[in-house]
XYZ file of C-alpha atoms in Angstrom:
649
model
C -81.957 54.037 -42.020
C -81.633 54.147 -46.711
C -84.222 54.075 -48.133
C -84.918 50.439 -50.141
C -85.154 49.991 -54.328
C -88.912 49.528 -55.417
C -87.459 47.120 -57.766
C -87.850 43.501 -57.104
C -87.559 40.343 -58.330
C -89.658 37.599 -57.656
C -88.579 33.876 -56.666
C -90.134 30.582 -57.801
C -89.610 27.519 -56.435
C -86.485 29.092 -55.625
C -85.184 30.151 -58.596
C -84.215 34.015 -60.134
C -87.529 34.526 -62.350
C -87.781 38.031 -64.524
C -87.717 41.429 -62.671
C -90.625 42.444 -61.713
C -91.475 45.675 -60.167
C -94.664 44.602 -57.150
C -94.498 48.434 -55.939
C -95.570 50.670 -58.424
C -94.938 54.017 -56.684
C -91.277 54.597 -55.343
C -91.180 54.017 -51.494
C -89.068 55.096 -49.024
C -88.843 53.113 -45.915
C -87.312 54.458 -42.576
C -86.808 53.070 -39.494
C -88.805 55.132 -37.758
C -90.438 58.482 -38.357
C -88.905 61.610 -37.271
C -86.121 60.304 -39.874
C -88.659 59.845 -42.145
C -89.769 63.259 -41.575
C -86.554 64.904 -41.219
C -85.658 64.018 -44.937
C -88.831 65.071 -46.168
C -88.198 68.295 -44.518
C -84.638 68.334 -46.226
C -85.802 68.578 -49.614
C -88.441 71.122 -48.945
C -85.995 73.608 -47.933
C -83.824 72.433 -50.274
C -86.328 73.613 -52.518
C -87.067 76.943 -51.086
C -83.550 77.540 -50.837
C -83.419 76.920 -54.955
C -85.907 79.155 -55.421
C -84.673 82.317 -53.723
C -81.192 82.034 -55.337
C -83.409 81.620 -58.271
C -85.662 84.763 -57.414
C -88.964 82.848 -57.878
C -91.286 81.719 -55.254
C -91.711 78.199 -54.019
C -95.294 76.907 -54.098
C -96.156 74.428 -51.529
C -99.247 72.470 -51.442
C -99.467 71.523 -47.502
C -101.407 68.743 -45.061
C -102.601 69.034 -41.522
C -103.000 65.641 -39.299
C -100.650 63.975 -37.815
C -98.890 62.828 -40.415
C -96.504 66.567 -41.320
C -96.359 67.746 -37.840
C -92.884 66.348 -37.426
C -91.818 67.689 -40.824
C -93.058 70.646 -39.747
C -91.346 71.067 -36.520
C -87.901 70.183 -38.718
C -89.279 73.261 -40.849
C -89.220 75.283 -37.860
C -85.926 74.208 -36.226
C -84.246 75.185 -39.025
C -85.924 78.582 -39.773
C -84.773 78.909 -35.879
C -80.854 77.552 -36.029
C -80.288 77.591 -39.669
C -81.336 80.952 -40.762
C -83.955 79.012 -43.623
C -86.381 81.889 -44.466
C -89.629 81.163 -45.733
C -90.133 84.988 -47.658
C -90.301 83.250 -50.592
C -92.960 80.907 -49.639
C -96.426 80.626 -51.265
C -98.867 77.947 -49.668
C -101.759 75.949 -50.381
C -103.342 73.601 -48.094
C -105.226 70.685 -49.019
C -108.220 71.157 -46.999
C -111.012 72.075 -43.903
C -113.550 70.983 -42.658
C -117.359 72.497 -43.486
C -118.526 74.294 -41.864
C -115.498 75.286 -39.550
C -114.637 78.994 -38.228
C -110.732 79.484 -38.591
C -110.208 80.243 -35.277
C -112.019 76.805 -33.464
C -109.410 74.434 -32.129
C -110.842 71.606 -34.383
C -109.912 73.815 -37.613
C -106.665 73.237 -40.196
C -106.258 77.433 -40.164
C -105.745 77.280 -36.515
C -103.546 73.971 -37.328
C -100.999 75.775 -39.529
C -100.847 78.366 -37.697
C -99.794 76.499 -34.490
C -97.629 74.236 -36.034
C -95.663 76.285 -38.873
C -97.296 79.382 -40.139
C -96.942 81.656 -36.994
C -93.402 80.339 -36.053
C -91.611 81.117 -39.002
C -91.573 84.428 -41.334
C -93.743 83.566 -44.189
C -95.711 86.219 -44.756
C -99.668 86.565 -44.006
C -100.625 87.201 -47.264
C -98.448 83.951 -48.750
C -100.770 81.301 -47.035
C -103.975 80.009 -48.049
C -106.686 77.661 -47.278
C -110.161 76.753 -48.439
C -112.722 78.520 -46.287
C -115.038 77.054 -43.824
C -117.214 79.991 -43.370
C -118.391 80.536 -47.127
C -122.074 80.646 -47.688
C -123.160 77.525 -49.198
C -124.169 79.240 -52.458
C -120.926 80.846 -52.851
C -118.727 77.304 -52.129
C -118.757 76.215 -55.730
C -117.189 79.571 -56.623
C -114.202 79.422 -54.132
C -113.636 76.222 -55.183
C -113.094 77.540 -58.806
C -111.175 80.329 -57.368
C -108.905 78.606 -55.296
C -107.917 76.410 -58.087
C -107.368 79.447 -60.289
C -104.991 80.752 -57.396
C -102.514 77.826 -57.516
C -102.253 78.503 -61.244
C -101.859 82.376 -61.193
C -98.822 81.485 -58.713
C -97.524 79.382 -60.979
C -98.565 75.933 -60.098
C -97.302 73.186 -57.047
C -93.878 72.843 -56.809
C -94.352 70.686 -54.597
C -97.267 68.739 -52.394
C -96.812 67.072 -49.214
C -99.563 64.512 -48.352
C -101.109 62.000 -45.772
C -103.257 58.977 -46.126
C -106.406 58.012 -44.580
C -107.331 54.761 -43.236
C -109.456 54.340 -46.047
C -106.952 55.540 -48.994
C -108.094 59.322 -49.028
C -106.033 61.828 -50.127
C -106.978 65.352 -48.840
C -110.497 64.922 -48.466
C -111.071 62.760 -51.710
C -112.561 59.987 -50.251
C -113.593 56.274 -52.176
C -115.255 57.091 -54.718
C -113.994 60.182 -56.164
C -112.403 60.401 -59.550
C -109.165 60.915 -60.920
C -110.692 63.863 -62.539
C -112.048 65.503 -59.622
C -111.579 69.041 -58.819
C -111.708 70.945 -56.089
C -114.635 70.787 -54.066
C -117.415 70.292 -51.162
C -118.196 66.643 -49.986
C -119.678 64.545 -47.917
C -116.658 63.012 -45.490
C -117.016 58.945 -45.211
C -118.005 57.426 -42.077
C -114.415 55.800 -41.232
C -113.153 59.282 -41.630
C -115.533 60.856 -39.447
C -114.723 57.653 -36.885
C -111.003 58.356 -37.516
C -110.863 62.462 -36.230
C -113.906 61.057 -33.497
C -111.118 61.403 -30.861
C -110.277 65.179 -31.963
C -113.442 66.453 -31.600
C -114.630 64.651 -28.734
C -117.319 62.096 -30.418
C -118.137 61.310 -33.139
C -121.127 63.467 -33.351
C -119.155 66.297 -33.309
C -117.282 65.563 -36.264
C -118.550 67.855 -39.417
C -119.796 65.955 -41.991
C -118.421 67.985 -44.955
C -115.418 69.572 -46.069
C -113.984 71.335 -48.670
C -111.102 69.729 -50.614
C -108.806 70.316 -53.157
C -109.369 67.379 -55.697
C -107.467 64.716 -57.295
C -106.835 66.801 -60.629
C -104.926 69.541 -58.849
C -102.880 67.575 -56.554
C -101.686 65.511 -59.842
C -100.728 68.936 -61.533
C -97.969 69.039 -58.654
C -94.413 69.032 -60.016
C -93.556 66.618 -57.412
C -95.537 64.646 -54.720
C -94.560 63.555 -51.294
C -97.058 61.116 -49.125
C -96.201 60.446 -45.710
C -97.364 57.577 -43.745
C -96.928 55.973 -40.024
C -97.903 52.878 -38.020
C -99.658 49.620 -38.837
C -102.975 51.031 -39.071
C -101.888 52.358 -42.336
C -100.368 49.208 -43.713
C -103.102 47.336 -45.423
C -104.518 50.886 -47.684
C -100.738 51.290 -48.057
C -99.951 48.227 -49.639
C -103.195 48.817 -52.129
C -101.744 52.347 -53.097
C -98.317 50.920 -53.641
C -98.706 47.260 -54.980
C -102.264 47.245 -55.923
C -104.656 48.427 -59.495
C -105.268 51.999 -59.808
C -109.256 52.591 -58.625
C -111.925 54.656 -56.740
C -111.752 52.540 -54.147
C -108.231 53.706 -52.940
C -107.619 57.555 -54.302
C -104.110 57.320 -53.355
C -103.452 54.492 -55.747
C -104.228 57.075 -58.500
C -100.488 58.765 -57.853
C -99.260 55.342 -59.399
C -100.189 57.319 -62.998
C -97.440 60.223 -61.456
C -94.539 61.287 -63.004
C -92.176 61.930 -59.925
C -94.122 60.710 -56.955
C -92.548 59.377 -53.846
C -93.661 57.469 -50.324
C -92.164 58.237 -47.799
C -93.346 55.729 -44.886
C -91.428 53.775 -41.562
C -91.138 50.097 -40.786
C -94.566 49.719 -39.676
C -96.764 51.005 -42.120
C -94.344 49.044 -44.538
C -95.505 45.936 -43.047
C -97.643 44.656 -45.043
C -95.594 45.342 -48.345
C -94.404 42.474 -50.509
C -90.908 43.356 -49.273
C -91.189 43.667 -45.943
C -93.866 40.779 -45.355
C -92.193 38.272 -47.177
C -89.286 39.507 -48.621
C -87.342 35.969 -49.527
C -90.226 35.799 -52.178
C -88.712 39.281 -53.783
C -84.934 38.798 -53.232
C -82.192 36.986 -51.542
C -82.006 37.265 -47.798
C -79.888 36.622 -45.433
C -81.400 34.219 -43.075
C -80.396 34.911 -39.751
C -82.280 33.623 -36.399
C -85.273 36.657 -37.081
C -85.468 35.763 -40.221
C -85.910 31.802 -40.052
C -88.428 32.484 -37.455
C -90.590 35.474 -39.654
C -90.834 33.311 -42.954
C -91.726 29.841 -40.980
C -94.246 30.933 -38.783
C -95.757 33.113 -41.852
C -95.535 30.215 -44.124
C -97.295 27.848 -41.187
C -99.979 30.096 -41.220
C -100.385 30.688 -45.273
C -100.292 26.598 -45.344
C -102.378 26.426 -42.656
C -100.024 23.901 -40.533
C -99.029 23.184 -37.285
C -95.159 24.536 -37.666
C -94.164 20.542 -36.827
C -95.673 19.455 -40.090
C -94.543 21.613 -42.429
C -92.158 20.372 -45.037
C -89.623 20.801 -47.441
C -91.818 20.648 -50.070
C -93.532 23.580 -48.268
C -90.411 24.986 -48.436
C -89.627 24.833 -51.768
C -92.996 25.388 -53.534
C -93.097 28.752 -51.622
C -89.636 30.524 -51.777
C -86.982 28.970 -49.023
C -85.174 26.478 -51.230
C -82.449 28.963 -50.377
C -83.088 28.412 -46.403
C -83.347 24.408 -46.398
C -80.182 24.792 -48.629
C -78.394 26.698 -45.785
C -79.850 25.035 -42.698
C -80.847 21.125 -43.774
C -83.924 19.620 -43.972
C -87.423 21.273 -42.956
C -87.836 19.386 -40.068
C -85.113 20.710 -38.263
C -85.627 24.210 -39.288
C -89.526 23.373 -37.854
C -88.115 22.223 -34.562
C -85.647 24.693 -33.869
C -88.689 27.533 -34.452
C -91.160 24.877 -32.261
C -88.555 25.166 -29.678
C -87.861 29.032 -29.671
C -91.988 29.896 -30.133
C -92.818 27.370 -26.679
C -89.243 29.089 -24.430
C -91.511 32.357 -24.859
C -94.409 31.118 -23.282
C -94.418 31.585 -19.374
C -96.771 32.080 -16.344
C -93.585 34.026 -14.334
C -93.036 37.228 -16.596
C -91.362 37.943 -13.068
C -88.775 35.185 -13.556
C -89.567 31.733 -11.494
C -87.897 31.731 -8.390
C -85.535 28.975 -7.787
C -86.256 27.075 -11.436
C -83.873 26.400 -14.779
C -84.042 29.882 -16.594
C -82.081 29.052 -19.125
C -84.552 28.339 -22.007
C -87.137 31.101 -19.929
C -87.817 34.568 -21.418
C -87.123 36.252 -17.682
C -84.388 35.744 -15.674
C -84.865 33.771 -11.963
C -82.845 36.263 -9.952
C -83.683 38.351 -7.799
C -86.689 36.561 -7.147
C -88.525 39.365 -5.739
C -88.251 42.559 -8.760
C -88.120 45.772 -8.302
C -90.567 47.008 -10.919
C -92.059 49.800 -12.903
C -95.175 49.339 -14.972
C -95.744 53.031 -16.579
C -98.813 53.343 -18.343
C -99.314 56.338 -21.022
C -103.079 56.824 -20.216
C -104.606 55.721 -16.829
C -105.507 52.471 -18.128
C -103.542 51.412 -20.772
C -101.861 49.224 -17.994
C -105.065 46.939 -17.327
C -106.137 47.063 -20.940
C -103.154 45.957 -22.170
C -100.857 44.146 -20.021
C -103.793 43.046 -17.080
C -103.316 39.862 -16.782
C -99.586 40.347 -16.638
C -100.131 43.093 -14.220
C -102.303 40.641 -11.837
C -99.343 37.940 -12.299
C -96.847 39.896 -11.124
C -98.697 41.462 -8.057
C -99.673 37.886 -7.055
C -96.147 36.193 -7.546
C -95.455 39.167 -4.742
C -93.180 41.531 -6.819
C -92.547 45.307 -5.934
C -95.187 46.664 -8.504
C -94.841 50.646 -9.344
C -97.796 51.732 -11.699
C -96.627 55.265 -13.027
C -99.714 56.988 -14.650
C -97.384 59.359 -16.974
C -100.586 61.262 -18.268
C -103.826 63.150 -16.630
C -105.693 60.966 -19.530
C -108.049 64.705 -18.665
C -109.396 65.110 -22.276
C -110.947 61.634 -22.779
C -113.808 62.134 -20.085
C -117.343 63.450 -21.458
C -118.209 67.087 -20.126
C -121.045 65.108 -18.726
C -119.086 62.996 -16.851
C -117.219 65.510 -15.188
C -120.511 67.904 -14.012
C -121.935 64.359 -12.522
C -119.169 64.334 -10.598
C -118.926 68.123 -9.280
C -122.465 67.691 -8.870
C -121.890 64.441 -6.295
C -119.095 66.816 -4.635
C -121.914 69.607 -4.031
C -124.064 67.339 -2.666
C -121.673 65.262 -0.335
C -120.872 68.654 1.240
C -124.410 69.618 1.754
C -125.055 66.359 2.799
C -122.232 66.261 5.853
C -122.197 69.985 6.579
C -118.987 70.063 5.449
C -117.631 74.180 5.620
C -116.605 75.988 2.190
C -119.821 74.970 0.067
C -120.047 78.188 -1.894
C -116.525 76.974 -3.317
C -117.530 74.275 -4.495
C -120.917 75.489 -5.451
C -119.117 78.031 -7.374
C -116.869 75.806 -9.005
C -119.771 73.223 -10.530
C -121.964 76.701 -11.723
C -119.441 78.288 -13.405
C -118.473 74.968 -14.769
C -122.275 74.271 -16.100
C -122.648 77.366 -17.563
C -118.835 77.372 -19.093
C -120.053 73.672 -21.000
C -123.399 74.659 -21.319
C -122.349 77.512 -23.853
C -118.548 75.923 -24.584
C -117.412 77.225 -28.590
C -115.044 74.839 -30.732
C -112.664 77.335 -29.904
C -112.381 77.229 -26.664
C -110.820 74.313 -24.390
C -111.821 73.291 -20.945
C -111.292 75.674 -18.277
C -108.185 74.523 -15.831
C -111.173 73.863 -13.157
C -113.020 71.267 -15.503
C -109.556 69.593 -16.502
C -108.452 69.284 -13.169
C -111.906 67.338 -12.377
C -111.673 65.347 -15.451
C -108.148 64.542 -14.242
C -109.373 63.568 -11.169
C -112.032 61.364 -12.605
C -109.578 59.355 -14.181
C -106.719 59.415 -11.346
C -109.947 58.376 -9.042
C -110.446 55.146 -11.578
C -106.793 54.171 -11.722
C -106.661 53.985 -7.855
C -109.663 51.410 -7.751
C -107.838 48.949 -10.413
C -104.647 48.746 -8.476
C -106.427 48.719 -5.442
C -108.370 45.918 -7.436
C -104.848 44.400 -8.462
C -103.614 44.337 -4.840
C -101.165 47.107 -5.447
C -100.618 48.981 -2.411
C -101.106 53.726 -2.412
C -97.182 53.949 -1.996
C -96.583 52.281 -5.341
C -99.139 54.338 -7.591
C -97.424 57.521 -9.213
C -99.755 60.009 -11.026
C -96.848 61.779 -13.302
C -98.640 64.214 -14.961
C -96.344 64.801 -17.519
C -96.352 68.260 -18.577
C -96.227 67.647 -22.567
C -99.882 66.481 -22.046
C -101.732 69.256 -20.193
C -102.353 71.254 -23.498
C -106.192 71.117 -22.635
C -106.528 69.849 -26.453
C -105.638 66.766 -28.168
C -102.605 68.378 -29.728
C -99.710 68.238 -27.482
C -96.879 70.661 -26.508
C -93.491 68.977 -28.029
C -92.425 67.064 -25.357
C -89.431 69.151 -23.147
C -86.427 68.417 -20.433
C -88.845 68.507 -17.533
C -91.092 65.866 -18.671
C -87.884 63.826 -19.229
C -86.504 64.802 -15.480
C -90.018 63.267 -14.068
C -89.595 59.518 -15.460
C -85.918 60.195 -14.740
C -86.719 60.781 -11.184
C -88.908 57.814 -10.626
C -86.323 55.205 -12.401
C -83.339 56.477 -10.168
C -86.115 56.204 -7.465
C -87.553 52.519 -7.746
C -84.327 51.414 -8.791
C -86.543 48.328 -10.898
C -85.315 45.302 -12.014
C -88.616 45.191 -14.718
C -89.501 47.612 -16.888
C -92.617 47.614 -18.773
C -93.800 50.086 -21.409
C -96.516 50.690 -23.744
C -94.807 50.081 -27.626
C -98.259 50.800 -28.926
C -97.566 53.536 -31.609
C -100.140 52.991 -33.372
C -102.092 54.753 -30.549
C -103.778 58.370 -32.876
C -103.514 60.368 -30.115
C -99.811 60.275 -30.716
C -99.621 59.977 -26.775
C -98.222 56.841 -26.349
C -95.294 57.230 -28.752
C -94.476 60.676 -26.817
C -94.494 59.102 -23.658
C -92.333 56.424 -24.531
C -90.067 58.856 -26.212
C -90.014 60.373 -22.761
C -88.723 56.893 -21.213
C -86.242 56.392 -23.626
C -84.664 59.695 -23.245
C -84.489 59.136 -19.120
C -82.912 55.710 -19.861
C -80.718 57.115 -22.451
C -79.157 59.092 -19.321
C -79.511 56.296 -16.748
C -77.884 53.557 -18.524
C -74.541 53.577 -17.334
C -75.521 53.508 -13.744
C -75.352 49.902 -12.285
C -78.795 49.254 -11.326
C -79.356 49.781 -14.519
C -77.265 46.806 -15.925
C -79.676 44.656 -14.020
C -82.731 46.191 -15.495
C -85.048 44.777 -18.765
C -86.933 46.718 -20.561
C -90.527 44.798 -22.320
C -92.936 46.253 -24.208
C -96.068 45.656 -24.664
C -98.963 46.890 -26.928
C -102.009 48.954 -26.359
C -105.971 48.330 -27.735
C -104.474 49.145 -30.983
C -102.531 45.976 -32.150
C -100.307 43.169 -31.153
C -96.980 42.270 -31.997
C -96.164 40.455 -34.678
C -95.772 36.396 -33.677
C -92.273 35.710 -34.765
C -91.991 39.359 -32.584
C -92.847 38.390 -29.604
C -90.174 37.397 -26.820
C -92.659 36.725 -23.425
C -96.155 35.304 -23.788
C -98.220 34.751 -20.709
C -100.842 32.915 -20.759
C -104.165 33.289 -19.280
C -106.757 30.928 -18.022
C -110.653 32.007 -17.922
C -110.885 32.958 -15.046
C -108.283 35.431 -15.164
C -109.856 37.434 -18.052
C -112.811 37.583 -16.340
C -110.400 39.084 -13.623
C -108.534 41.681 -16.085
C -112.291 42.638 -17.928
C -113.386 43.560 -14.290
C -110.513 45.757 -13.806
C -110.901 47.364 -16.869
C -114.659 48.222 -15.747
C -113.211 50.013 -12.828
C -112.467 52.826 -15.704
C -116.048 53.760 -15.985
C -115.534 57.109 -18.115
C -114.182 55.485 -20.917
C -117.105 52.621 -20.704
C -120.043 52.965 -22.975
C -118.758 55.798 -26.019
C -115.882 56.536 -25.059
C -114.569 59.898 -26.223
C -111.922 58.720 -28.515
C -113.070 55.888 -29.890
C -111.271 55.588 -33.216
C -112.913 53.647 -36.144
C -113.563 50.359 -33.881
C -116.805 50.508 -32.338
C -115.643 47.639 -30.026
C -115.148 48.639 -26.338
C -111.535 48.677 -25.349
C -112.059 45.516 -22.478
C -113.831 43.628 -25.955
C -110.592 45.034 -27.784
C -108.228 43.564 -25.459
C -110.259 40.207 -24.823
C -110.014 39.398 -28.488
C -106.451 40.483 -28.996
C -105.820 38.279 -26.094
C -107.306 35.329 -27.396
C -106.541 36.259 -31.250
C -102.578 35.346 -29.779
C -103.656 32.681 -28.090
C -105.637 30.951 -31.120
C -102.417 31.632 -33.266
C -100.036 30.001 -30.806
C -102.829 27.436 -30.879
C -102.858 27.003 -34.657
C -98.792 26.878 -35.366
C -98.887 23.868 -33.146
C -98.049 24.991 -29.537
C -100.292 24.886 -26.320
C -103.992 26.022 -26.218
C -104.577 28.885 -23.990
C -107.887 31.068 -23.829
C -105.265 34.416 -23.814
C -102.040 35.486 -24.318
C -100.748 38.895 -23.637
C -97.639 39.337 -25.671
C -94.356 41.746 -24.932
C -91.185 42.798 -27.034
C -87.751 43.300 -24.796
C -86.019 46.402 -25.846
C -82.398 46.045 -25.456
C -80.288 49.853 -24.424
């Protein structure tokens, strides 16, 4: 996808006004993070080669976290397949937690070695990171020395950045000044909450970090900032379009002469040119754009769609829509009807009914369905009401749990269940109790002395996986799915024992492919929520997409429709929704009871993120919010709604 210009024009009452630069930082928007990451990796590779031709070192400032991982993967690929050498590269990383041992599984030293350094030919003496083991009394001198090394290397030729949910770059938290130097900093609560998933809980996240300051970052000759997903959208808009402020440190980059933000469409969703493109330039008024504009206008004016007037359209830069389509009332009726037609209590199609204006086909009356769930609770959290409807309406529903979810089980939960097995065997005089006693003893001793650098033992991981599996089975029994229709895929990419997963592999795709060939579904439901901070949802979707790509020419796939749901992290925008399944108060309560079957994920889950609500609360409030939005637009009022978008292959 070509990057869009940052120069925009503003429309006032439909007329072109003076050119306005809404975006104060050049911003390139790509369809997805993969394409964006490849573009950035190729820019870095070109710079490395240019420096090699000039017989000069290439000094890179590097970032950690999920955002640059695909960039590093592409650089590794170019090294292996295209001969890209890193012999002339000198790198300086932005930050490191403090205190932190370099071999810890949470260490940025270890992250960089696993993601890049150990996979290319960069000399070990050429890469540098802040030292998380430095004694407190030596930190100031260490930070000064770190900056001096950058200066002695000739300065940063290229600085790669991510952006935190609060606008931090590196670990320069809100309140950091533009002249801030490399230093020890106290981490903001939101930063620690966002990292809790990696550390097994908020209490385990370090409270401090050593970070390169804003000043040395700004001294880089070239800066590229990466951002993926809608969770970054609000802070990105502030950095790109808002004022320069210490409350959003990324906004300081507006003053840099050679900076580019490289983001995907979801991260760009709050930018003016994406949220209200008709307000900044001429647009093609296709149905998708009209639906987006009308639903936005209805919300902005706080009016039901059918009460919007021609004046409302004219006053909000949509006069050319009126010129193209006629009176506003006709537009209102059309969009109102389209939204109304998304609502259905029959997500599998209503038998013996006219399906002309329904989101799903009526035939076959009894459909075979695969509900893919990335983790063992995404099915009930994300679409529990629809899940129940499909079962109650007599469809053949298969649930496919793609990963074990074992890393999301707390250590004390694992011990509790092992202890139960020991006592159970003892109480009923079951043979081989020595084996379970040994497992319990070994697990207990391991967890008692477990170090940051250690992964769970295979036995502990298996126990945690069995806990999640048992909870998933309980949910399926609660909904009414037979055991034979519950599939635990345990995709291999997930089974690394840490939050950092292995790349998606051929064996992962084949497992999905074989299941689809076995079931021959008429419907597939899959998670389209790529804001999941684990990143697991996106990898799980990539596996499904790859499998469908291989099977789409099969005859049975011609009758298969794919519906994407969103998880606990976000919801589809109203103009995107193609099927909305309403729920009554009783159905909402039943969904809550289904979520409660996942006891290990209640009352302080391991990966809470920066949202303190439990998953059932997030799901209910999100579903109720969708229903309220339909109501505000002038449609029927329901207690709650689950929303879906159809993916066409």
